[in-house]
Coordinates of C-alpha atoms and ligand atoms in Angstrom, one line a residue:
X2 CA 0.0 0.0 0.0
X3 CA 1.3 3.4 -0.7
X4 CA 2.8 5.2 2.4
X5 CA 1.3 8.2 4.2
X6 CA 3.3 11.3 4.0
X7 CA 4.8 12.1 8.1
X8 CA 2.5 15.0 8.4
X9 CA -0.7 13.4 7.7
X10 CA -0.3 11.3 11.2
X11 CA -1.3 15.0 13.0
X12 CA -4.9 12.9 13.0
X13 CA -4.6 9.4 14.9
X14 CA -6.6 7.0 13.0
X15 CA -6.5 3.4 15.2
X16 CA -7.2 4.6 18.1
X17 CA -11.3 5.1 18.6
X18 CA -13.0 4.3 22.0
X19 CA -15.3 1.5 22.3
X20 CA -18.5 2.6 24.4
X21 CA -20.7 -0.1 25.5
X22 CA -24.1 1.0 25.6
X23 CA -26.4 0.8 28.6
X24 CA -27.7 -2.4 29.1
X25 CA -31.0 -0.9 29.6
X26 CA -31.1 0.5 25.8
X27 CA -30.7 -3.2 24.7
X28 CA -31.9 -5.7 27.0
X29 CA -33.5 -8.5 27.2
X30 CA -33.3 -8.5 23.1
X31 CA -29.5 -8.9 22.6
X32 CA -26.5 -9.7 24.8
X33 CA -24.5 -6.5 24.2
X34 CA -24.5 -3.0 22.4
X35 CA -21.8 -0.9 21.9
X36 CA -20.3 2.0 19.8
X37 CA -17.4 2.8 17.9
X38 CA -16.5 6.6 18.3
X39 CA -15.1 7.7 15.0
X40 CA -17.0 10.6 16.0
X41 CA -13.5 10.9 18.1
X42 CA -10.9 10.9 15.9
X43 CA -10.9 14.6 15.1
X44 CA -12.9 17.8 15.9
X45 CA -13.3 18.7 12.0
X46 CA -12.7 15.2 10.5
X47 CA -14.8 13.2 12.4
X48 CA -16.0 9.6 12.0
X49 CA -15.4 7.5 8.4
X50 CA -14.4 10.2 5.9
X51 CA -10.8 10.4 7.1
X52 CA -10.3 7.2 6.5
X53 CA -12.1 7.6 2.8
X54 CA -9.8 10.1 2.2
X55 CA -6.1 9.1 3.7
X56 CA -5.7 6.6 0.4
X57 CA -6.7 9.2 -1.6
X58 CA -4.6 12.0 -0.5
X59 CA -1.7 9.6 -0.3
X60 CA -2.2 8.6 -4.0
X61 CA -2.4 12.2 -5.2
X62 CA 1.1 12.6 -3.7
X63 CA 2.4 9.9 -5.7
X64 CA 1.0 11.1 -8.8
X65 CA 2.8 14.7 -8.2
X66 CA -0.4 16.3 -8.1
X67 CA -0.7 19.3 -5.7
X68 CA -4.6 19.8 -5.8
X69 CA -7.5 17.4 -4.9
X70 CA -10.5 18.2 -6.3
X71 CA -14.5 17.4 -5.5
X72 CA -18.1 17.1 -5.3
X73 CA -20.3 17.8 -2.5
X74 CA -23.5 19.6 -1.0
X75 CA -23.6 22.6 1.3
X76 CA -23.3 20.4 4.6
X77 CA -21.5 18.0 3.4
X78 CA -19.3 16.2 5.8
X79 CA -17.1 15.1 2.9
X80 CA -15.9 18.4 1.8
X81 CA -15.3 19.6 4.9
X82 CA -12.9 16.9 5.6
X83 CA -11.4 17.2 2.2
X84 CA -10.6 20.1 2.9
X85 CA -8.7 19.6 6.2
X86 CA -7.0 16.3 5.1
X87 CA -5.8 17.8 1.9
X88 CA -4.3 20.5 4.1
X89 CA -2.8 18.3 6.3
X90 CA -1.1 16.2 3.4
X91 CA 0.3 19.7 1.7
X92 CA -2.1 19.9 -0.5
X93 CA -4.7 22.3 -2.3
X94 CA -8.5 21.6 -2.7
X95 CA -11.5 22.4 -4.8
X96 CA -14.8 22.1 -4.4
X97 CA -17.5 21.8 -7.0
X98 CA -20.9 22.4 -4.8
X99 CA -24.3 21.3 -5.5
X100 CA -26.6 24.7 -6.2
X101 CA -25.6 28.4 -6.7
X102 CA -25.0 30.1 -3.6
X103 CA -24.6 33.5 -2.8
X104 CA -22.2 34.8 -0.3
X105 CA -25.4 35.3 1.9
X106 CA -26.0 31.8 2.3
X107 CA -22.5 30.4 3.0
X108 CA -23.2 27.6 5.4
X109 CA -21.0 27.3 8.3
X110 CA -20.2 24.2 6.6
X111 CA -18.4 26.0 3.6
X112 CA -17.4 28.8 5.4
X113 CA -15.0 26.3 7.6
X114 CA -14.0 24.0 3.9
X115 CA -12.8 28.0 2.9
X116 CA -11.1 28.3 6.2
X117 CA -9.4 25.3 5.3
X118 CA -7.9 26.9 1.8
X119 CA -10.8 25.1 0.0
X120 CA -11.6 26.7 -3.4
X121 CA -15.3 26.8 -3.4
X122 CA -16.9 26.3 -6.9
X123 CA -20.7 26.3 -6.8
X124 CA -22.5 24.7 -10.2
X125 CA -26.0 24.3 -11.2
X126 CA -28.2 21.5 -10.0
X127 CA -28.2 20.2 -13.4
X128 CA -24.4 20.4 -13.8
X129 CA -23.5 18.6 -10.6
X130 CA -25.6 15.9 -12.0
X131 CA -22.8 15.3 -14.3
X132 CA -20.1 14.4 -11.4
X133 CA -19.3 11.3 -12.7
X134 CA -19.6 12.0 -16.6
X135 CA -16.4 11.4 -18.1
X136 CA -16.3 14.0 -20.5
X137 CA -17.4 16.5 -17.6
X138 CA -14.6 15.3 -15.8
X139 CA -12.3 15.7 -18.7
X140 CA -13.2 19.5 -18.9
X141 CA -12.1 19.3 -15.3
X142 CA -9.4 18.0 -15.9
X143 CA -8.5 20.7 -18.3
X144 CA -9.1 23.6 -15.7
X145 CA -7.4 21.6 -12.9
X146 CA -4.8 19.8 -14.2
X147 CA -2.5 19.4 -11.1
X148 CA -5.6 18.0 -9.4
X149 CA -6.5 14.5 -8.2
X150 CA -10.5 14.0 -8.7
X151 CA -12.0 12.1 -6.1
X152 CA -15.8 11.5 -6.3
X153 CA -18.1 12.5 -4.4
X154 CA -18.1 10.3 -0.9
X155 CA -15.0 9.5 -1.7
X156 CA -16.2 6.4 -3.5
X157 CA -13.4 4.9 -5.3
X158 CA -10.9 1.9 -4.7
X159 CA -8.7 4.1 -2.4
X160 CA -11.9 5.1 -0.5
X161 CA -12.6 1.5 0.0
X162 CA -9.5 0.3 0.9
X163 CA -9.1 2.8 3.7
X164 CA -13.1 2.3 5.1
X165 CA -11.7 -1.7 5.1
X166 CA -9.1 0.0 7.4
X167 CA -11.7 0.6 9.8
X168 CA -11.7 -3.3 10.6
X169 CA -8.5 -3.3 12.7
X170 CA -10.7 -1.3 15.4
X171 CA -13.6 -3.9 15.4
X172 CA -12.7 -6.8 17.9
X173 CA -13.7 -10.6 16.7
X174 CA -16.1 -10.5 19.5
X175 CA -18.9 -8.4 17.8
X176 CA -21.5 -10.7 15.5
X177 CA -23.2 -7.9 13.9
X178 CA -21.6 -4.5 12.9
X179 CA -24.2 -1.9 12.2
X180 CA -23.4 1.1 9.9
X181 CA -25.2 4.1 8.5
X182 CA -24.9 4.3 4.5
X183 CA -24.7 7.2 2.1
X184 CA -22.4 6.2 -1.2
X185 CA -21.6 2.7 0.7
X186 CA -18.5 3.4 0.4
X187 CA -17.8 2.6 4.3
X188 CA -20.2 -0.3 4.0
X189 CA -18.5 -2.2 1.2
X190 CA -14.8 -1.3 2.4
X191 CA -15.8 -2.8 5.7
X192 CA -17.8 -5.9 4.3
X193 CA -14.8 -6.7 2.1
X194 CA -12.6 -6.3 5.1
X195 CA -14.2 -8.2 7.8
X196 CA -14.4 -11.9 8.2
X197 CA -17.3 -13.2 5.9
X198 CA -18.9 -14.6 8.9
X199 CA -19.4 -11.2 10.5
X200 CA -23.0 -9.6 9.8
X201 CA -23.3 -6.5 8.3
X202 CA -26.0 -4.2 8.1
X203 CA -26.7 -0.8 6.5
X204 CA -28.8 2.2 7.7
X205 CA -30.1 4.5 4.7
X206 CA -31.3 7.5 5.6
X207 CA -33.4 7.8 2.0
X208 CA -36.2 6.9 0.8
X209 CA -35.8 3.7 -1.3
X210 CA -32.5 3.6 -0.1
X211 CA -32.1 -0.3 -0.7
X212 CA -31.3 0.5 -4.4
X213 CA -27.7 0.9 -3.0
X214 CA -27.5 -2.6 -2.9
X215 CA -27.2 -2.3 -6.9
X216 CA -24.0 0.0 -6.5
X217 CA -22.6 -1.4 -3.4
X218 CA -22.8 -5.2 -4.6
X219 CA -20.0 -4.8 -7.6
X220 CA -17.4 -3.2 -5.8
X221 CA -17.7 -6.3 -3.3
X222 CA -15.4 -9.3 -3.4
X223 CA -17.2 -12.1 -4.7
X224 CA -16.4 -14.5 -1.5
X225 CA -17.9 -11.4 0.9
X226 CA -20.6 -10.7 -0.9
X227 CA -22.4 -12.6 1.9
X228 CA -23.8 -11.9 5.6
X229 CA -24.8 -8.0 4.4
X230 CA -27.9 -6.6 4.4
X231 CA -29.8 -2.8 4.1
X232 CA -32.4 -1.0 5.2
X233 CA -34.5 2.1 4.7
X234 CA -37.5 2.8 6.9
X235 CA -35.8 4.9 8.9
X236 CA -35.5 7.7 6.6
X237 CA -37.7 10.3 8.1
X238 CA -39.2 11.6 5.0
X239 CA -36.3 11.8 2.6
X240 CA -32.3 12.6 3.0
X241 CA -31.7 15.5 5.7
X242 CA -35.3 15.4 7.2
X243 CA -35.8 15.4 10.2
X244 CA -39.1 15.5 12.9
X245 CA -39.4 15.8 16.3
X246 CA -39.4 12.6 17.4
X247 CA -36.0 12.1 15.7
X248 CA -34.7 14.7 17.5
X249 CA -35.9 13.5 21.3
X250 CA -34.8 10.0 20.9
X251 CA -31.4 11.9 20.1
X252 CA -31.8 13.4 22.7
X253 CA -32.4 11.2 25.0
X254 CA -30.1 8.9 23.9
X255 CA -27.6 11.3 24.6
X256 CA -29.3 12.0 28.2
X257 CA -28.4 8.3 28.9
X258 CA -24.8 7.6 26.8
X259 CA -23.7 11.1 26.5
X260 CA -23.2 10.2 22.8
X261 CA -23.9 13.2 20.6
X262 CA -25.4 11.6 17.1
X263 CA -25.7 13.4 14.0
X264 CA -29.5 14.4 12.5
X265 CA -28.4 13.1 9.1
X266 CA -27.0 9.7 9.8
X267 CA -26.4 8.1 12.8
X268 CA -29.7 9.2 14.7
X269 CA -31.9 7.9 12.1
X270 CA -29.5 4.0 12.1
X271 CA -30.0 4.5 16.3
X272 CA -34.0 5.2 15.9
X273 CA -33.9 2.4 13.7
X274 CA -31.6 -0.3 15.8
X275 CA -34.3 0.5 18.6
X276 CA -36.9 -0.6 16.6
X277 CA -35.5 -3.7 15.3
X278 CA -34.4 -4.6 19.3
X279 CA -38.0 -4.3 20.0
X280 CA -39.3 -5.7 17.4
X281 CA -37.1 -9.2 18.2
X282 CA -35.1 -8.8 15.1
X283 CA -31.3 -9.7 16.3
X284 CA -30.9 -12.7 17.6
X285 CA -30.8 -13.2 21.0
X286 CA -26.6 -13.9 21.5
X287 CA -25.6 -11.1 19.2
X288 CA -23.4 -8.8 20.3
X289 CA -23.5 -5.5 18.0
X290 CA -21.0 -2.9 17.3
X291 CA -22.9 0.1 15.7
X292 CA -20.2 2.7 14.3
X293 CA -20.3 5.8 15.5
X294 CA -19.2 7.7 11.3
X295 CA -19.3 11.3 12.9
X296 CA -20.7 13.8 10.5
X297 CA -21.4 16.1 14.0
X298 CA -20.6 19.3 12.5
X299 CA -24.0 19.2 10.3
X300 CA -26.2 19.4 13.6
X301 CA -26.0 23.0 13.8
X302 CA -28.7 22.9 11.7
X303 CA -30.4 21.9 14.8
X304 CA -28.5 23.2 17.8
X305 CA -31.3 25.0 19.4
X306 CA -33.8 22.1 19.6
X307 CA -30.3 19.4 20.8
X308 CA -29.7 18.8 24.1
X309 CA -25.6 18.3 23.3
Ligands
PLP423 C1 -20.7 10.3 4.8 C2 -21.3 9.7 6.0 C3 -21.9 8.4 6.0 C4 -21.9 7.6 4.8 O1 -20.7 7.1 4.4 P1 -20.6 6.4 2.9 O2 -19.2 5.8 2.9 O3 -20.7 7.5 1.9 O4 -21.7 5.4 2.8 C5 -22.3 7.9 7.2 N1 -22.3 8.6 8.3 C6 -21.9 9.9 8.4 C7 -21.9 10.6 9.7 C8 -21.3 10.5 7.2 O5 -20.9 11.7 7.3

């Protein structure tokens, strides 16, 4: 594997705590909970992109490029760690952002990518839509040529290989590993990594979210293409919507774990663990490791109404 440049080990990456939930969250339906807190690793790159990203910006060194470049919404949790990994490894970013924006609506989101040295690019809806065109991406390539292009989520082989990274901080003890999914990147870097006997499961936050199984399933290893499974009730009306029910299990979760979750991803896969425990979906000796993937820095969206 290509080696990390010295200054991109300013962000530890093996490191994450293991919280074990309260045993009243979970019982009598399974024999343990616990949490893996990416959410840890870092106060701006939280949770799985880092590790999305560390194979990318390592292979953009060794090409001799001094830009990454790519895609991403207003909140997105990607860019914003683009931007602070690409710093860290010495390098420039752009950003090619979903929707015109004027400088009046600047999300704290982009405002921090552009604190970070981001360049901040914003395209048409219709435009974006052509993020993984190739001939788009040539024209890119023509106005950045010293830049690596990364997709959006990070979802290549590098981003793959570095989510299967992940797996060194999941002990053999856990039977089931829970995960929230938006590319599937994470999900199908992990389920390639683990041991095939090791259940996985993935949390969409969309509506018809199970599609992903179509994009996820050819980037899998044929022998690991087993032991996975997705789901999508728990998307609250659509990507990024939220209610208020959503937002006082959050919070009450966090009354009893002190584990802040994030309104996009992790407290919907939460709401919907809950609801599988009661309904008597695990079985009753699994022991579950849900992964904390971060993404914290979108809930100011909602600060007023969180508890954390
Ligand atoms: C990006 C993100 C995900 C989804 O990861 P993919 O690899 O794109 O599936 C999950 N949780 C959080 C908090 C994220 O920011």
């Amino acid at each position: 594997m290509i080696a990390i440049s010295g200054n991109m080990a300013i962000m530890p990456n093996d490191n994450c705590p293991i919280q074990p939930l309260d045993p009243l969250w979970f019982q009598p339906y399974v024999q343990q909970v616990a949490m893996l807190r990416l959410d840890m690793l870092h106060p701006v790159v939280s949770g799985n992109k880092w590790y999305k990203l560390k194979y990318n910006m390592a292979h953009a060194l060794s090409l001799g490029c001094d830009a990454v470049l790519t895609f991403g919404g207003a909140w997105s949790n990607h860019l914003i760690a683009t931007a602070a990994a690409a710093r860290a490894a010495g390098l420039k970013s752009i950003a090619i952002i979903r929707g015109l924006h004027g400088q009046d609506d600047i999300t704290p989101t982009l405002a921090s990518c552009h604190e970070y040295g981001m360049e901040l690019v914003f395209v048409s809806k219709e435009e974006y839509k052509l993020k993984d065109d190739p001939q788009y991406l040539n024209t890119l390539s023509a106005t950045y040529p010293s830049a690596f292009i990364i997709p959006e989520g990070g979802a290549n082989e590098w981003g793959r290989a570095g989510a299967g990274s992940i797996s060194h901080q999941v002990p053999t003890y856990y039977t089931h590993i829970c995960l929230s999914v938006g590319s599937g990147t994470t999900l199908a870097g992990l389920r390639n990594a683990l041991a095939a006997s090791v259940t996985v499961y993935g949390y969409v936050p969309m509506k018809r979210g199970i599609y992903m199984r179509e994009e996820i399933e050819p980037t899998l290893h044929p022998a690991q293409n087993i032991n996975w499974q997705l789901f999508d009730d728990w998307h609250f009306g659509g990507f990024g919507k939220r209610n208020e029910e959503l937002i006082s299990f959050m919070n009450s979760f966090y009354d009893m774990h002190r584990i802040p979750l994030d309104i996009i991803y992790t407290g919907k896969m939460m709401y919907g663990i809950k609801q599988q425990l009661a309904a008597g979906f695990f079985p009753a000796d699994a022991r579950m490791l849900c992964i904390h993937t971060g993404g914290l820095q979108g809930n100011v969206s909602v600060k007023d109404k969180l508890l954390f």
